[in-house]
Amino acid sequence: MYEGERVSVGVDNGVATLCFDAGAGAVNKFDAQTLAELEAAIDVLRAAEGLSGIVVSSALDDFFVGADINEFGAKFRLASAELRAWIVDANAVFNALEDIDVPTVAAVRGVALGGGLELALACDYRVAADNAQLGFPETGLGILPGFGGSVRAPRLMGADNAIEWIADGRSRGAATAHDAGMVDAVVANESLAEAAKDMLARALDGDFDWRARRAKKTGALRLNAVDGALSFEAAKGQVFGKTQGNYPAPIKAIEAMAAGAELARDEALEIEHDGFVALAQSPVADALVQLFINDQFIKRKVKAGSGQAAAVDRLAVIGAGIMGGGIGYQAASKQLPTLIKDVDESALDSAVSEAARLFAKAVERGKIGQADVPAGLARLRPTLSYSEFAGVDLAIEAVTEHPKVKTNVLAEVEAELTDGTVLASNTSSISIDALAESLENPEKFIGMHFFNPVHRMPLVEVIRGHATSDATVATVTTLARRLGKTPIVVSDCPGFLVNRVLFPYFFGFMALIDDGADFVSVDRVMEEFGWPMGPAYLSDVVGLDTSQHVESILAAGYPDRMQRERQTSMDALVGAERLGQKSGGGYYDYTTDKKGRPQKTPSAAAYELIADSRESEARTFDAAEIIDRLMIPMVIEAARVLEAGVADSPHEIDTALLMGLGFPAFRGGGALKYADQRGLGDICAAADRYSHLGPLYEPTAQMRELAARGDGFFAAATR
Ligand code: NAD
């Protein structure tokens, strides 16, 4: 009846099948073309005679992944009236499907998310294959379901369920969706088409009252007025508690559901449209959509290189300390047989018992079954010798951070590996080129900087030396993905990417303390800004001696701006052996409460040491100054990293800062997007206000050029 490129309609015995097929290797998603074809197909169906019902299905493994974020993200920048007109038109298509004069059933297999789930919701019934994953990820992108999801979901599954699904943005399996009333039946994937037709036949036979079902979805939401208002208010309170008001989308979605509850579909949709437009044009949505685009960008890049990657079926980790043990566990938990080698048997024992503890935790969380544990643990094989290294496909060195120790160990390991095997170092601060000097095969050598704790931290900085080959890069980035991590490739430079950009922020912090600021106030301001911890607390967690060591490397690497002339609070604390959390105290004192939970209190001793170490009197600073004095140096250093080509794109730089440091997502999720959102003109003006603080506050010439023409890092990079 209709044959588009992505949508087709066939009829068999009066039953039409509206089928989505974006083609092999692609996924069904709402881009302009798919939406236009759906509209045309529905026009054909509405005009068709003798039709008894419609099944909506996908020819691919997944039903429908949702909207095309790249395309729709661009729409968010339209003028409000235009954006609203577009969403109204799109909804007219969904409404036309919902209002068609025959019963409709969606046959959902695999993924049905966002606009895809909303498409299924426009049908009278939903049959799901047992592999279906359904959900509304929109609030995670800073928007709300805009194709009628906030109207139809509460009417179908009740306000409580709809609030939960829409506000948390998570996807759910078929059985959960069935219990919640989102789907009407769950069947084996092979029987899906048949089950959908069967459901249609029963609706036609009168076993199911499809008109009543439709009336429920298009009428007002029947709530007991008091209970309804309470559940919306309670949900808003809960979401607010979790998001500190920094993420407006889930709140607005709940408000739209509440305000539309008493209304019939078309009026309720008006409220949804208003909420959608307001959110889509907010900076938070702009930031969260950017994170999605960054993520896709990196995945595509790794995939594009994967053709050159060597297969890794056996891994070796050298050094069974905190990091080596963590990498070993991560590999074993991702089905990769891993040898873990140390010179100290007790280190091997600790690594294995730590892995056992993490496997037990995974069981507790329901991620794996108890039965999976022995096989998982068996994949991690401790050893004191190199006897099996010839059979290894990739080796990661994670021994003590000392150039001499590392040089010796790397040479030793290289000699044991079969020629051509990639060798990586988890060094956090030593130059990859320097370590490569004593190796036979520097083209097979690379940095693979995992973060602590390995099982939780999603980032791997991949450091490419001058001699490192493309195939070596491809092998470790592909392995990083397999380990569930996000690899960001950077070139070898002091501090690599993350520490290089973090330390100018720390320098800003230390200068602020020297000028009389209170570290507790600074921590509070930066935590309110959105960082997971303020700079004093973060220094304590990292360890002040470790910070001092990295700082010395950066000072030597970038003496023009990172060499400091005088002692700081950090030196005073280290001098008094206050090394941070690990020594019981740094800026804060660390104790445990009666229940054994860690407690931190600002340390009187630290206050004294700081007062003695600085010339200025204590004084208060307003939040804006604190933020600028820390954030501006970070932004400028991130710009330098981009300009120097240390990383290829703003997408990768920001992702490294998001994943390595926890850069607040709602503030742009990275220093470059943060700067773009503030405007580079504003950033340069703020930098100029603090130029007396030194060259860390001097914007680059390129930044000034971008600022002068009202441009941004991302806009310039993607043009
Ligand atoms: P660690 O001290 O916990 O472990 C080092 C291990 O290496 C010890 O078990 C030691 O016995 C072993 N070792 C020493 N010489 C060896 C040799 N010749 N052969 C085999 N094993 C040997 O250290 P860690 O914190 O796990 O750090 C390891 C590496 O990871 C360092 O390069 C460090 O800079 C880097 N790193 C550490 C962190 C962190 O937060 N701890 C984060 C990122 C990277």
GROMACS .gro file of N, CA, C and O in nm, residues 543-593:
model
  204
  543GLY      N    1   4.560   1.268   4.782
  543GLY     CA    2   4.685   1.261   4.861
  543GLY      C    3   4.768   1.384   4.829
  543GLY      O    4   4.799   1.410   4.712
  544LEU      N    5   4.801   1.460   4.931
  544LEU     CA    6   4.872   1.586   4.906
  544LEU      C    7   5.013   1.564   4.854
  544LEU      O    8   5.065   1.643   4.774
  545ASP      N    9   5.076   1.454   4.896
  545ASP     CA   10   5.210   1.426   4.845
  545ASP      C   11   5.204   1.387   4.697
  545ASP      O   12   5.288   1.429   4.616
  546THR      N   13   5.101   1.308   4.662
  546THR     CA   14   5.083   1.271   4.521
  546THR      C   15   5.059   1.396   4.437
  546THR      O   16   5.116   1.414   4.330
  547SER      N   17   4.973   1.484   4.488
  547SER     CA   18   4.945   1.610   4.418
  547SER      C   19   5.073   1.690   4.399
  547SER      O   20   5.099   1.744   4.292
  548GLN      N   21   5.152   1.694   4.505
  548GLN     CA   22   5.275   1.771   4.499
  548GLN      C   23   5.369   1.714   4.392
  548GLN      O   24   5.433   1.788   4.318
  549HIS      N   25   5.371   1.580   4.384
  549HIS     CA   26   5.457   1.514   4.285
  549HIS      C   27   5.411   1.549   4.143
  549HIS      O   28   5.490   1.587   4.057
  550VAL      N   29   5.280   1.537   4.118
  550VAL     CA   30   5.228   1.567   3.984
  550VAL      C   31   5.252   1.715   3.953
  550VAL      O   32   5.289   1.753   3.842
  551GLU      N   33   5.234   1.798   4.056
  551GLU     CA   34   5.255   1.941   4.036
  551GLU      C   35   5.398   1.970   3.992
  551GLU      O   36   5.422   2.052   3.903
  552SER      N   37   5.494   1.898   4.050
  552SER     CA   38   5.634   1.924   4.014
  552SER      C   39   5.658   1.886   3.867
  552SER      O   40   5.735   1.952   3.797
  553ILE      N   41   5.590   1.782   3.822
  553ILE     CA   42   5.606   1.742   3.681
  553ILE      C   43   5.546   1.849   3.589
  553ILE      O   44   5.605   1.885   3.487
  554LEU      N   45   5.431   1.901   3.629
  554LEU     CA   46   5.368   2.006   3.548
  554LEU      C   47   5.451   2.134   3.551
  554LEU      O   48   5.466   2.202   3.448
  555ALA      N   49   5.506   2.166   3.667
  555ALA     CA   50   5.587   2.287   3.678
  555ALA      C   51   5.708   2.277   3.586
  555ALA      O   52   5.744   2.373   3.517
  556ALA      N   53   5.769   2.157   3.580
  556ALA     CA   54   5.884   2.139   3.493
  556ALA      C   55   5.840   2.141   3.346
  556ALA      O   56   5.913   2.190   3.259
  557GLY      N   57   5.721   2.089   3.319
  557GLY     CA   58   5.672   2.080   3.181
  557GLY      C   59   5.625   2.213   3.125
  557GLY      O   60   5.639   2.241   3.006
  558TYR      N   61   5.565   2.296   3.211
  558TYR     CA   62   5.507   2.423   3.164
  558TYR      C   63   5.556   2.536   3.256
  558TYR      O   64   5.477   2.600   3.327
  559PRO      N   65   5.689   2.557   3.259
  559PRO     CA   66   5.743   2.652   3.358
  559PRO      C   67   5.690   2.793   3.337
  559PRO      O   68   5.681   2.871   3.431
  560ASP      N   69   5.652   2.826   3.214
  560ASP     CA   70   5.603   2.962   3.187
  560ASP      C   71   5.480   2.996   3.270
  560ASP      O   72   5.456   3.112   3.304
  561ARG      N   73   5.399   2.896   3.304
  561ARG     CA   74   5.276   2.929   3.377
  561ARG      C   75   5.252   2.844   3.501
  561ARG      O   76   5.168   2.879   3.584
  562MET      N   77   5.319   2.730   3.514
  562MET     CA   78   5.286   2.643   3.627
  562MET      C   79   5.397   2.635   3.733
  562MET      O   80   5.386   2.561   3.829
  563GLN      N   81   5.502   2.711   3.710
  563GLN     CA   82   5.609   2.715   3.810
  563GLN      C   83   5.568   2.817   3.915
  563GLN      O   84   5.538   2.930   3.881
  564ARG      N   85   5.565   2.777   4.041
  564ARG     CA   86   5.527   2.881   4.138
  564ARG      C   87   5.648   2.928   4.218
  564ARG      O   88   5.746   2.855   4.232
  565GLU      N   89   5.633   3.050   4.267
  565GLU     CA   90   5.750   3.112   4.328
  565GLU      C   91   5.757   3.087   4.478
  565GLU      O   92   5.862   3.091   4.537
  566ARG      N   93   5.643   3.065   4.538
  566ARG     CA   94   5.649   3.055   4.684
  566ARG      C   95   5.577   2.930   4.735
  566ARG      O   96   5.506   2.863   4.660
  567GLN      N   97   5.600   2.901   4.861
  567GLN     CA   98   5.536   2.788   4.928
  567GLN      C   99   5.385   2.812   4.935
  567GLN      O  100   5.342   2.926   4.943
  568THR      N  101   5.310   2.705   4.934
  568THR     CA  102   5.165   2.720   4.945
  568THR      C  103   5.114   2.642   5.066
  568THR      O  104   5.192   2.573   5.133
  569SER      N  105   4.984   2.652   5.085
  569SER     CA  106   4.921   2.577   5.194
  569SER      C  107   4.950   2.428   5.178
  569SER      O  108   4.969   2.356   5.276
  570MET      N  109   4.956   2.382   5.052
  570MET     CA  110   4.979   2.240   5.030
  570MET      C  111   5.117   2.200   5.082
  570MET      O  112   5.132   2.097   5.148
  571ASP      N  113   5.217   2.283   5.054
  571ASP     CA  114   5.352   2.252   5.103
  571ASP      C  115   5.353   2.248   5.256
  571ASP      O  116   5.417   2.162   5.317
  572ALA      N  117   5.280   2.344   5.316
  572ALA     CA  118   5.277   2.350   5.462
  572ALA      C  119   5.216   2.223   5.520
  572ALA      O  120   5.266   2.165   5.617
  573LEU      N  121   5.108   2.176   5.456
  573LEU     CA  122   5.041   2.055   5.506
  573LEU      C  123   5.130   1.933   5.487
  573LEU      O  124   5.143   1.850   5.577
  574VAL      N  125   5.192   1.923   5.371
  574VAL     CA  126   5.280   1.808   5.346
  574VAL      C  127   5.398   1.811   5.443
  574VAL      O  128   5.436   1.708   5.500
  575GLY      N  129   5.451   1.934   5.466
  575GLY     CA  130   5.563   1.949   5.559
  575GLY      C  131   5.528   1.897   5.698
  575GLY      O  132   5.613   1.846   5.769
  576ALA      N  133   5.402   1.910   5.735
  576ALA     CA  134   5.358   1.864   5.867
  576ALA      C  135   5.304   1.720   5.860
  576ALA      O  136   5.237   1.674   5.954
  577GLU      N  137   5.334   1.654   5.748
  577GLU     CA  138   5.289   1.516   5.725
  577GLU      C  139   5.139   1.499   5.730
  577GLU      O  140   5.087   1.394   5.766
  578ARG      N  141   5.070   1.604   5.695
  578ARG     CA  142   4.924   1.592   5.676
  578ARG      C  143   4.905   1.564   5.528
  578ARG      O  144   4.897   1.656   5.447
  579LEU      N  145   4.899   1.436   5.492
  579LEU     CA  146   4.902   1.397   5.350
  579LEU      C  147   4.763   1.376   5.291
  579LEU      O  148   4.749   1.339   5.176
  580GLY      N  149   4.660   1.397   5.373
  580GLY     CA  150   4.524   1.378   5.322
  580GLY      C  151   4.456   1.261   5.390
  580GLY      O  152   4.496   1.219   5.499
  581GLN      N  153   4.355   1.209   5.322
  581GLN     CA  154   4.271   1.104   5.380
  581GLN      C  155   4.354   0.985   5.428
  581GLN      O  156   4.330   0.930   5.534
  582LYS      N  157   4.454   0.948   5.346
  582LYS     CA  158   4.529   0.826   5.378
  582LYS      C  159   4.610   0.840   5.508
  582LYS      O  160   4.638   0.740   5.573
  583SER      N  161   4.645   0.963   5.548
  583SER     CA  162   4.722   0.977   5.672
  583SER      C  163   4.632   1.024   5.786
  583SER      O  164   4.681   1.067   5.891
  584GLY      N  165   4.502   1.019   5.764
  584GLY     CA  166   4.408   1.058   5.870
  584GLY      C  167   4.374   1.206   5.868
  584GLY      O  168   4.283   1.250   5.935
  585GLY      N  169   4.448   1.285   5.789
  585GLY     CA  170   4.415   1.426   5.784
  585GLY      C  171   4.496   1.503   5.683
  585GLY      O  172   4.612   1.468   5.655
  586GLY      N  173   4.434   1.605   5.625
  586GLY     CA  174   4.500   1.697   5.534
  586GLY      C  175   4.438   1.832   5.565
  586GLY      O  176   4.455   1.884   5.675
  587TYR      N  177   4.362   1.884   5.471
  587TYR     CA  178   4.283   2.003   5.501
  587TYR      C  179   4.178   1.968   5.607
  587TYR      O  180   4.144   2.046   5.693
  588TYR      N  181   4.126   1.846   5.596
  588TYR     CA  182   4.025   1.800   5.692
  588TYR      C  183   4.085   1.689   5.778
  588TYR      O  184   4.184   1.626   5.741
  589ASP      N  185   4.019   1.664   5.892
  589ASP     CA  186   4.051   1.545   5.972
  589ASP      C  187   3.950   1.438   5.936
  589ASP      O  188   3.832   1.469   5.914
  590TYR      N  189   3.996   1.314   5.931
  590TYR     CA  190   3.907   1.204   5.892
  590TYR      C  191   3.893   1.107   6.007
  590TYR      O  192   3.992   1.057   6.061
  591THR      N  193   3.769   1.085   6.045
  591THR     CA  194   3.740   0.988   6.151
  591THR      C  195   3.623   0.904   6.104
  591THR      O  196   3.570   0.927   5.995
  592THR      N  197   3.582   0.807   6.185
  592THR     CA  198   3.460   0.735   6.151
  592THR      C  199   3.360   0.755   6.263
  592THR      O  200   3.399   0.768   6.380
  593ASP      N  201   3.232   0.758   6.225
  593ASP     CA  202   3.130   0.776   6.329
  593ASP      C  203   3.100   0.640   6.393
  593ASP      O  204   3.162   0.539   6.360
   0.00000   0.00000   0.00000
